[in-house]
CSV table of C-alpha atoms in Angstrom, one decimal:
chain,number,residue,atom,x,y,z
A,1,MET,CA,94.3,73.2,83.2
A,2,SER,CA,97.4,75.4,83.2
A,3,TYR,CA,97.7,79.0,82.3
A,4,GLY,CA,100.7,80.7,80.6
A,5,SER,CA,104.1,79.5,81.4
A,6,THR,CA,105.1,77.7,84.7
A,7,PHE,CA,108.0,78.1,86.9
A,8,SER,CA,111.2,76.9,85.3
A,9,LEU,CA,113.1,75.0,88.0
A,10,GLU,CA,116.7,76.0,88.6
A,11,GLU,CA,116.6,75.6,92.3
A,12,GLN,CA,116.4,72.1,93.7
A,13,GLY,CA,114.5,73.1,96.8
A,14,PRO,CA,111.5,71.0,97.8
A,15,LEU,CA,109.2,74.0,98.1
A,16,GLU,CA,110.1,75.1,94.5
A,17,LYS,CA,109.2,71.6,93.3
A,18,ILE,CA,105.7,72.2,94.8
A,19,GLY,CA,105.6,75.6,93.3
A,20,ALA,CA,106.3,74.1,89.9
A,21,LYS,CA,102.9,72.5,90.0
A,22,LEU,CA,101.3,75.9,90.0
A,23,GLY,CA,100.7,78.1,87.0
A,24,THR,CA,100.6,81.7,86.2
A,25,SER,CA,98.3,84.0,84.3
A,26,ARG,CA,98.6,84.7,80.7
A,27,ALA,CA,99.8,88.3,80.2
A,28,VAL,CA,96.7,89.5,78.5
A,29,PHE,CA,95.5,92.8,79.9
A,30,VAL,CA,92.3,94.8,79.7
A,31,SER,CA,91.4,98.1,81.3
A,32,ASN,CA,90.7,98.0,85.0
A,33,THR,CA,87.5,100.1,84.6
A,34,ASP,CA,86.7,100.5,88.3
A,35,ARG,CA,90.1,102.0,89.1
A,36,ASN,CA,90.3,104.0,85.9
A,37,LEU,CA,87.0,105.7,86.3
A,38,ASP,CA,87.6,109.5,86.2
A,39,ARG,CA,91.2,108.9,87.0
A,40,VAL,CA,93.9,111.3,85.7
A,41,GLY,CA,97.6,110.5,85.3
A,42,GLU,CA,97.5,106.7,85.5
A,43,PHE,CA,95.9,103.9,83.6
A,44,PHE,CA,95.5,100.6,85.5
A,45,LEU,CA,95.6,97.3,83.8
A,46,GLN,CA,93.8,94.2,84.8
A,47,ILE,CA,94.6,90.6,83.9
A,48,LYS,CA,91.9,89.4,81.5
A,49,ASP,CA,91.9,85.8,82.8
A,50,GLN,CA,93.4,85.6,86.2
A,51,TYR,CA,95.0,82.3,87.1
A,52,LYS,CA,93.3,80.8,90.2
A,53,VAL,CA,94.9,78.3,92.5
A,54,ASP,CA,92.6,75.4,93.2
A,55,LEU,CA,93.3,74.8,96.9
A,56,GLU,CA,91.1,71.8,97.0
A,57,LYS,CA,93.7,69.9,95.0
A,58,PHE,CA,96.3,70.3,97.7
A,59,THR,CA,95.7,68.0,100.7
A,60,ASP,CA,99.3,67.8,101.9
A,61,PRO,CA,99.8,70.5,104.5
A,62,VAL,CA,103.1,71.8,103.0
A,63,GLU,CA,101.7,71.9,99.5
A,64,ARG,CA,98.6,73.6,100.8
A,65,ILE,CA,100.7,76.4,102.4
A,66,VAL,CA,102.7,76.9,99.2
A,67,ALA,CA,99.5,77.0,97.2
A,68,GLN,CA,98.0,79.5,99.6
A,69,ARG,CA,101.1,81.7,99.2
A,70,TRP,CA,100.9,81.7,95.4
A,71,TYR,CA,101.9,85.0,93.9
A,72,GLU,CA,102.9,86.1,90.4
A,73,SER,CA,104.9,89.0,89.1
A,74,TYR,CA,105.0,90.5,85.6
A,75,ASP,CA,108.4,90.5,84.1
A,76,ARG,CA,108.5,93.3,81.6
A,77,ASN,CA,111.6,92.0,79.8
A,78,LYS,CA,110.1,88.5,79.3
A,79,LYS,CA,106.6,90.0,78.8
A,80,GLN,CA,105.1,87.3,80.9
A,81,PHE,CA,104.1,86.5,84.4
A,82,GLU,CA,106.4,84.5,86.6
A,83,LEU,CA,105.9,82.8,89.9
A,84,ALA,CA,106.9,85.1,92.8
A,85,ILE,CA,106.3,82.8,95.8
A,86,GLY,CA,108.4,83.6,98.8
A,87,TYR,CA,109.8,80.2,99.5
A,88,ASP,CA,112.2,81.5,102.1
A,89,THR,CA,109.4,83.1,104.0
A,90,ILE,CA,107.3,79.9,103.9
A,91,TYR,CA,110.2,77.9,105.1
A,92,ALA,CA,110.8,80.3,108.0
A,93,GLU,CA,107.1,80.0,108.9
A,94,LEU,CA,107.3,76.2,109.0
A,95,VAL,CA,110.4,76.2,111.2
A,96,ASN,CA,108.8,78.9,113.3
A,97,SER,CA,105.7,76.6,113.8
A,98,LEU,CA,108.0,73.9,115.0
A,99,THR,CA,109.8,76.3,117.3
A,100,ARG,CA,106.5,77.3,118.9
A,101,LEU,CA,105.5,73.7,119.2
A,102,TYR,CA,108.8,73.2,121.2
A,103,THR,CA,108.2,76.3,123.4
A,104,LEU,CA,104.7,75.1,124.3
A,105,ASN,CA,105.6,71.6,125.0
A,106,SER,CA,109.2,71.5,126.2
A,107,GLY,CA,108.2,71.6,129.9
A,108,LEU,CA,110.9,74.1,130.5
A,109,LYS,CA,110.4,77.2,132.6
A,110,SER,CA,112.3,79.3,130.1
A,111,PRO,CA,112.4,77.4,126.8
A,112,ASN,CA,113.7,80.4,124.9
A,113,GLN,CA,116.9,80.1,126.9
A,114,SER,CA,117.6,76.6,125.7
A,115,LYS,CA,120.1,75.5,123.1
A,116,LEU,CA,117.4,73.9,121.0
A,117,TYR,CA,115.4,77.1,120.9
A,118,LYS,CA,118.3,79.2,119.9
A,119,TRP,CA,119.3,76.7,117.2
A,120,LEU,CA,115.8,76.6,115.8
A,121,ARG,CA,115.6,80.4,115.6
A,122,SER,CA,119.0,80.4,113.8
A,123,MET,CA,117.6,77.8,111.3
A,124,GLU,CA,114.5,79.8,110.3
A,125,ASN,CA,116.4,81.8,107.6
A,126,ARG,CA,118.6,79.1,106.3
A,127,TYR,CA,116.5,77.8,103.5
A,128,ASN,CA,119.4,77.8,101.0
A,129,HIS,CA,122.4,77.9,103.3
A,130,LYS,CA,121.7,74.9,105.5
A,131,HIS,CA,119.7,73.0,103.0
A,132,LYS,CA,120.8,69.5,104.2
A,133,TYR,CA,118.3,70.1,107.1
A,134,ARG,CA,115.7,71.6,104.8
A,135,ASP,CA,114.0,68.3,103.8
A,136,GLY,CA,114.1,67.2,107.4
A,137,PHE,CA,112.3,70.3,108.7
A,138,ILE,CA,109.7,70.1,105.9
A,139,ALA,CA,109.1,66.3,106.5
A,140,LEU,CA,108.9,66.9,110.3
A,141,TYR,CA,106.3,69.7,109.7
A,142,ARG,CA,104.3,67.3,107.6
A,143,TYR,CA,104.4,64.7,110.2
A,144,ALA,CA,103.4,67.2,113.0
A,145,ALA,CA,100.6,68.7,110.9
A,146,ALA,CA,99.2,65.3,110.2
A,147,ASN,CA,99.3,64.1,113.8
A,148,ILE,CA,99.1,67.0,116.2
A,149,PRO,CA,96.0,69.1,116.4
A,150,MET,CA,96.3,72.8,115.4
A,151,SER,CA,94.6,75.8,116.9
A,152,GLY,CA,94.5,79.4,115.5
A,153,GLY,CA,92.4,78.4,112.5
A,154,GLY,CA,94.6,75.5,111.7
A,155,THR,CA,97.9,77.4,111.6
A,156,GLU,CA,99.4,76.8,115.1
A,157,PHE,CA,100.3,73.7,117.0
A,158,GLY,CA,98.6,73.3,120.4
A,159,LYS,CA,100.0,72.3,123.8
A,160,ASP,CA,99.9,68.6,124.4
A,161,PRO,CA,103.2,67.5,126.1
A,162,ASN,CA,101.9,64.0,126.7
A,163,SER,CA,101.2,63.3,123.0
A,164,VAL,CA,103.6,60.7,121.6
A,165,HIS,CA,103.7,62.6,118.4
A,166,VAL,CA,104.8,65.8,120.1
A,167,LYS,CA,107.5,63.9,121.9
A,168,ASN,CA,108.7,62.4,118.6
A,169,VAL,CA,109.0,65.8,117.0
A,170,LEU,CA,110.9,67.2,120.0
A,171,ALA,CA,113.2,64.3,120.0
A,172,ILE,CA,114.0,64.5,116.3
A,173,LEU,CA,114.6,68.3,116.6
A,174,GLU,CA,117.0,67.6,119.4
A,175,LYS,CA,118.9,65.0,117.3
A,176,MET,CA,119.1,67.4,114.4
A,177,ARG,CA,120.5,70.1,116.5
A,178,ASP,CA,123.0,67.7,118.0
A,179,LYS,CA,124.2,66.6,114.6
A,180,ASP,CA,124.5,70.1,113.3
A,181,GLU,CA,126.5,71.3,116.2
A,182,GLN,CA,129.0,68.5,116.2
B,1,MET,CA,114.0,154.7,80.1
B,2,GLY,CA,113.9,154.4,83.9
B,3,VAL,CA,115.6,151.7,86.0
B,4,PHE,CA,112.2,150.6,87.4
B,5,ASP,CA,110.4,150.4,84.1
B,6,ASP,CA,108.5,147.2,83.2
B,7,LYS,CA,109.3,146.7,79.5
B,8,ARG,CA,107.3,143.5,79.3
B,9,PHE,CA,104.2,145.1,80.7
B,10,GLU,CA,104.4,147.9,78.1
B,11,GLN,CA,104.4,145.3,75.4
B,12,LEU,CA,101.3,143.5,76.5
B,13,ASP,CA,97.9,144.1,74.9
B,14,TRP,CA,95.5,146.2,76.9
B,15,MET,CA,93.3,143.2,77.8
B,16,THR,CA,96.2,141.4,79.5
B,17,GLN,CA,97.3,144.6,81.2
B,18,ILE,CA,93.8,145.1,82.6
B,19,THR,CA,93.2,141.5,83.7
B,20,GLU,CA,96.8,141.0,84.9
B,21,THR,CA,97.0,137.5,83.4
B,22,ILE,CA,99.9,135.5,84.5
B,23,GLU,CA,102.6,134.9,81.9
B,24,SER,CA,104.2,131.5,81.9
B,25,ASN,CA,106.4,129.5,79.7
B,26,LEU,CA,104.5,126.5,81.1
B,27,ASN,CA,101.4,127.3,78.9
B,28,GLY,CA,103.7,127.7,75.9
B,29,LEU,CA,105.2,124.2,76.7
B,30,LEU,CA,101.8,122.7,77.2
B,31,ALA,CA,100.7,124.0,73.8
B,32,ARG,CA,103.8,122.3,72.3
B,33,LEU,CA,102.9,118.9,73.8
B,34,PRO,CA,100.8,116.7,71.6
B,35,ASP,CA,97.0,116.9,71.8
B,36,LYS,CA,96.9,113.2,71.8
B,37,VAL,CA,99.3,110.2,72.0
B,38,GLU,CA,98.1,107.0,70.4
B,39,PHE,CA,99.7,103.8,71.5
B,40,ASP,CA,100.5,100.6,69.8
B,41,ALA,CA,101.3,97.3,71.5
B,42,ALA,CA,105.0,97.8,71.4
B,43,SER,CA,105.0,101.3,72.9
B,44,LEU,CA,102.5,100.2,75.6
B,45,LEU,CA,104.6,97.2,76.6
B,46,ALA,CA,107.7,99.4,76.9
B,47,GLU,CA,105.8,101.6,79.4
B,48,ILE,CA,104.4,99.0,81.7
B,49,GLY,CA,106.6,98.7,84.7
B,50,ARG,CA,107.3,95.8,86.9
B,51,GLY,CA,104.5,95.0,89.3
B,52,TYR,CA,101.9,92.6,90.6
B,53,GLY,CA,98.5,91.7,89.2
B,54,SER,CA,96.1,94.5,89.4
B,55,ASN,CA,98.8,97.0,90.4
B,56,LEU,CA,100.2,97.2,86.9
B,57,TYR,CA,99.6,100.6,85.3
B,58,LEU,CA,100.8,103.1,82.8
B,59,SER,CA,102.0,106.4,84.0
B,60,ALA,CA,101.2,109.6,82.1
B,61,ASN,CA,104.0,111.3,84.0
B,62,ASN,CA,106.6,109.2,82.3
B,63,ILE,CA,105.1,109.7,78.9
B,64,VAL,CA,104.7,113.4,79.3
B,65,ARG,CA,108.2,113.6,80.6
B,66,SER,CA,109.6,111.9,77.5
B,67,TYR,CA,107.9,114.5,75.3
B,68,ILE,CA,109.3,117.4,77.4
B,69,THR,CA,112.7,115.9,77.2
B,70,ALA,CA,112.4,115.5,73.4
B,71,LEU,CA,111.7,119.3,73.3
B,72,ASN,CA,114.9,119.9,75.4
B,73,GLU,CA,112.8,121.5,78.1
B,74,ALA,CA,113.4,118.9,80.9
B,75,ARG,CA,115.9,121.1,82.7
B,76,ASN,CA,113.3,124.0,82.9
B,77,VAL,CA,110.5,122.0,84.3
B,78,GLY,CA,110.5,121.4,88.1
B,79,TYR,CA,108.8,118.7,90.0
B,80,GLU,CA,105.5,120.6,90.7
B,81,GLU,CA,105.3,121.9,87.1
B,82,GLN,CA,105.8,118.4,85.8
B,83,ARG,CA,103.0,117.1,88.0
B,84,ARG,CA,100.7,119.8,86.9
B,85,LEU,CA,101.4,119.2,83.2
B,86,THR,CA,100.7,115.6,83.7
B,87,GLU,CA,97.3,116.3,85.1
B,88,CYS,CA,96.4,118.0,81.9
B,89,PHE,CA,96.3,114.6,80.2
B,90,GLN,CA,94.0,111.6,80.6
B,91,PHE,CA,94.0,108.1,79.3
B,92,GLU,CA,91.1,107.0,77.1
B,93,ALA,CA,90.6,103.3,76.3
B,94,SER,CA,88.1,101.9,73.9
B,95,PRO,CA,85.7,99.3,75.4
B,96,ASP,CA,87.3,96.5,73.5
B,97,PHE,CA,90.9,97.4,74.5
B,98,GLU,CA,93.0,94.3,75.1
B,99,LEU,CA,96.8,94.0,75.2
B,100,ASP,CA,98.4,90.6,74.7
B,101,ALA,CA,102.0,91.0,76.1
B,102,GLU,CA,103.1,87.5,75.0
B,103,SER,CA,102.1,87.8,71.4
B,104,GLY,CA,102.8,91.6,71.3
B,105,THR,CA,99.4,92.5,69.9
B,106,MET,CA,96.6,94.8,70.8
B,107,LYS,CA,92.9,95.1,70.2
B,108,GLY,CA,91.0,98.4,70.4
B,109,SER,CA,92.8,101.6,71.2
B,110,LEU,CA,94.4,103.5,74.1
B,111,ILE,CA,95.0,107.2,73.8
B,112,LEU,CA,96.6,109.7,76.1
B,113,ARG,CA,94.6,112.9,75.4
B,114,LYS,CA,95.2,116.5,76.5
B,115,ILE,CA,92.1,117.5,78.4
B,116,VAL,CA,93.4,120.8,79.7
B,117,PRO,CA,94.7,123.0,76.9
B,118,THR,CA,95.7,126.0,79.1
B,119,LEU,CA,96.6,126.3,82.7
B,120,GLU,CA,94.4,129.0,84.4
B,121,ASP,CA,95.8,131.8,86.5
B,122,GLU,CA,94.6,130.2,89.8
B,123,GLU,CA,96.8,127.1,89.1
B,124,LEU,CA,99.8,129.1,88.0
B,125,GLN,CA,99.5,131.3,91.1
B,126,ALA,CA,99.7,128.2,93.2
B,127,MET,CA,103.0,127.2,91.5
B,128,MET,CA,104.5,130.7,91.5
B,129,GLY,CA,108.0,130.9,92.9
B,130,GLN,CA,108.3,127.2,93.6
B,131,LYS,CA,111.4,126.7,91.5
B,132,GLY,CA,113.1,129.6,93.3
B,133,LEU,CA,112.2,128.0,96.6
B,134,GLU,CA,114.0,124.9,95.5
B,135,GLN,CA,117.1,126.9,95.0
B,136,PHE,CA,116.5,128.7,98.3
B,137,ASP,CA,116.3,125.3,100.1
B,138,ARG,CA,119.8,124.3,98.9
B,139,VAL,CA,121.6,127.1,100.8
B,140,HIS,CA,123.4,126.2,104.0
B,141,TRP,CA,122.3,129.1,106.2
B,142,SER,CA,124.7,128.3,109.0
B,143,ASP,CA,127.6,129.1,106.7
B,144,SER,CA,126.1,132.5,105.7
B,145,SER,CA,126.4,136.0,107.1
B,146,LEU,CA,123.8,136.9,109.6
B,147,SER,CA,123.8,140.5,108.4
B,148,ARG,CA,122.9,139.4,104.8
B,149,ILE,CA,120.1,137.3,106.1
B,150,HIS,CA,118.8,140.2,108.0
B,151,GLU,CA,118.9,142.4,105.0
B,152,ILE,CA,116.8,139.9,103.1
B,153,MET,CA,114.3,139.7,106.0
B,154,ASP,CA,114.1,143.4,106.1
B,155,LEU,CA,113.4,143.6,102.4
B,156,LEU,CA,110.7,140.9,102.5
B,157,GLY,CA,109.0,142.7,105.4
B,158,GLY,CA,106.8,141.3,108.2
B,159,LEU,CA,109.7,139.5,109.9
B,160,GLU,CA,110.7,141.9,112.6
B,161,LYS,CA,110.2,139.4,115.4
B,162,GLU,CA,112.2,136.7,113.7
B,163,MET,CA,115.1,139.1,113.2
B,164,ALA,CA,115.9,139.0,116.9
B,165,GLY,CA,118.3,136.2,118.0
B,166,ARG,CA,120.9,134.2,116.1
B,167,ALA,CA,119.1,131.0,115.3
B,168,PHE,CA,119.7,130.3,111.6
B,169,ARG,CA,117.1,127.6,111.3
B,170,LYS,CA,114.3,129.8,112.7
B,171,LYS,CA,115.2,132.6,110.2
B,172,ASN,CA,115.3,130.1,107.4
B,173,VAL,CA,111.8,128.9,108.2
B,174,ALA,CA,110.5,132.4,108.6
B,175,VAL,CA,111.9,133.6,105.3
B,176,ARG,CA,110.6,130.6,103.5
B,177,ARG,CA,107.2,131.0,105.0
B,178,ARG,CA,107.1,134.7,104.1
B,179,LEU,CA,108.1,134.0,100.5
B,180,ILE,CA,105.2,131.5,100.2
B,181,GLU,CA,102.9,134.0,101.7
B,182,ILE,CA,104.0,136.8,99.3
B,183,PHE,CA,103.3,134.5,96.3
B,184,SER,CA,100.1,132.9,97.5
B,185,LYS,CA,98.5,136.2,98.4
B,186,ASN,CA,99.9,137.9,95.4
B,187,GLU,CA,101.3,140.7,97.6
B,188,TRP,CA,103.9,141.9,95.2
B,189,ARG,CA,101.7,141.4,92.1
B,190,ILE,CA,104.3,139.5,90.2
B,191,ARG,CA,102.6,138.2,87.1
B,192,ASN,CA,105.4,136.5,85.3
B,193,MET,CA,106.3,133.0,86.5
B,194,GLU,CA,109.9,133.1,85.4
B,195,LEU,CA,110.4,136.4,87.3
B,196,ALA,CA,108.8,134.9,90.4
B,197,ASP,CA,111.1,131.9,90.3
B,198,LYS,CA,114.1,134.2,90.3
B,199,ILE,CA,113.1,135.7,93.7
B,200,GLY,CA,114.1,132.6,95.6
B,201,LEU,CA,117.2,132.2,93.5
B,202,TRP,CA,118.3,135.8,94.1
B,203,ILE,CA,117.8,135.4,97.8
B,204,ALA,CA,119.9,132.2,97.7
B,205,LEU,CA,122.7,133.9,95.7
B,206,TYR,CA,122.8,136.9,98.0
B,207,ILE,CA,122.7,135.0,101.3
B,208,ARG,CA,125.2,132.3,100.1
B,209,ASN,CA,127.7,134.4,98.1
B,210,GLY,CA,126.9,138.0,98.9
B,211,ASP,CA,126.0,138.4,95.2
B,212,LEU,CA,125.3,142.1,94.9
B,213,SER,CA,123.5,141.9,91.5
B,214,ALA,CA,121.1,139.5,93.1
B,215,LEU,CA,120.4,142.0,95.9
B,216,ILE,CA,120.0,144.8,93.4
B,217,ASN,CA,117.4,142.8,91.5
B,218,LEU,CA,115.5,142.0,94.6
B,219,THR,CA,115.5,145.6,95.7
B,220,LYS,CA,114.2,146.7,92.3
B,221,VAL,CA,111.3,144.3,92.5
B,222,LYS,CA,110.5,145.6,96.0
B,223,VAL,CA,110.6,149.2,94.9
B,224,MET,CA,108.3,148.4,91.9
B,225,THR,CA,105.7,146.9,94.3
B,226,HIS,CA,105.1,150.5,95.5
B,227,ASN,CA,104.0,151.5,92.0
B,228,ASN,CA,100.7,149.7,92.6
B,229,MET,CA,101.1,148.0,89.2
B,230,PRO,CA,101.5,144.4,88.2
B,231,ILE,CA,105.1,143.4,87.6
B,232,TYR,CA,106.0,141.4,84.5
B,233,SER,CA,109.7,142.1,84.2
B,234,ILE,CA,112.6,144.2,85.6
B,235,GLU,CA,115.8,145.5,84.2
B,236,GLU,CA,118.0,142.8,85.6
B,237,GLU,CA,121.6,143.3,86.8
B,238,LYS,CA,123.8,140.4,85.8
């Protein structure tokens, strides 16, 4: 069941493609009676039928993160709600998760002095600029989330340097850096 | 006719003279604003700003401001006065109110109603002199003459300690504080809002430019405070 209009894809980003599966509320408003009680100077509106994301539908870890970050914004010119998901922020969080995975499992005394760490930090905000690695990071996160246990309520990778999956992820990250810096 | 006569006071009815009711154009303006504003879908949709979910709202301030502008009074209404006028209005929605932005239709009704027809003296007293203070705040004191600043401080009274030294910023703060005190405690018994607003303006004009007519007007007001009468007007020097 979909509500209102969905996101019209102009970007070809992979996270936007996930976002396109989500809907928005219909711009039908009623009085927000709780907030308006005895209020002077402002009249708050409430969406009559708020769109709700069914998180149970999203088993893929990346899709689930995008769905959890669902947000909509009312466009007064178009008179409808539009998706307002922060794809850049989500991407930065995914790369940052992999960065933390590296710092926990690199075996180095000062992993944040390494070339790989610095490269990873520089890639966090490159969702649109270095998009040729975008799919790689997202796929790598998917692989890591599926195979490496997470702590922190399922949001942070743990320390397990002997895990073959951890070693795979670190090796791939190193290769990506190497290719980018050639 | 004496130089210190209060022509406006003499024109007032005996009841106003006795009760010393504050005169203000603000109540006149409030009376000219509509008693209620009824909205249709199109006008509501034009008022809703950009926002997220439950934070979407209509602002009475914008609506009231548009009426004030239509009356060509926007220039005369300061920030605090605008805020107070807005508080005289309240939204009322019918239980079945519903606004469909996509189809541009509305069910039920939404009204902005004037719930305060007149501002009471207590409220006007709290706003007294504010617009003048805004003018006062625009003066660069460090470019001004210390002697003119001291003349003003002497006229206001109660600032003997602050007159010592040359720190412009301290004197600025002291004069501002004293002005607020004069109005909040009704020390000078100024009962006309427009006259009260001119006090800060005259101070600013004299300190900044050495405007003698501003000083004369201030002095007249101060002299009239010794009459033990409320002050509604003075013979202004231009």
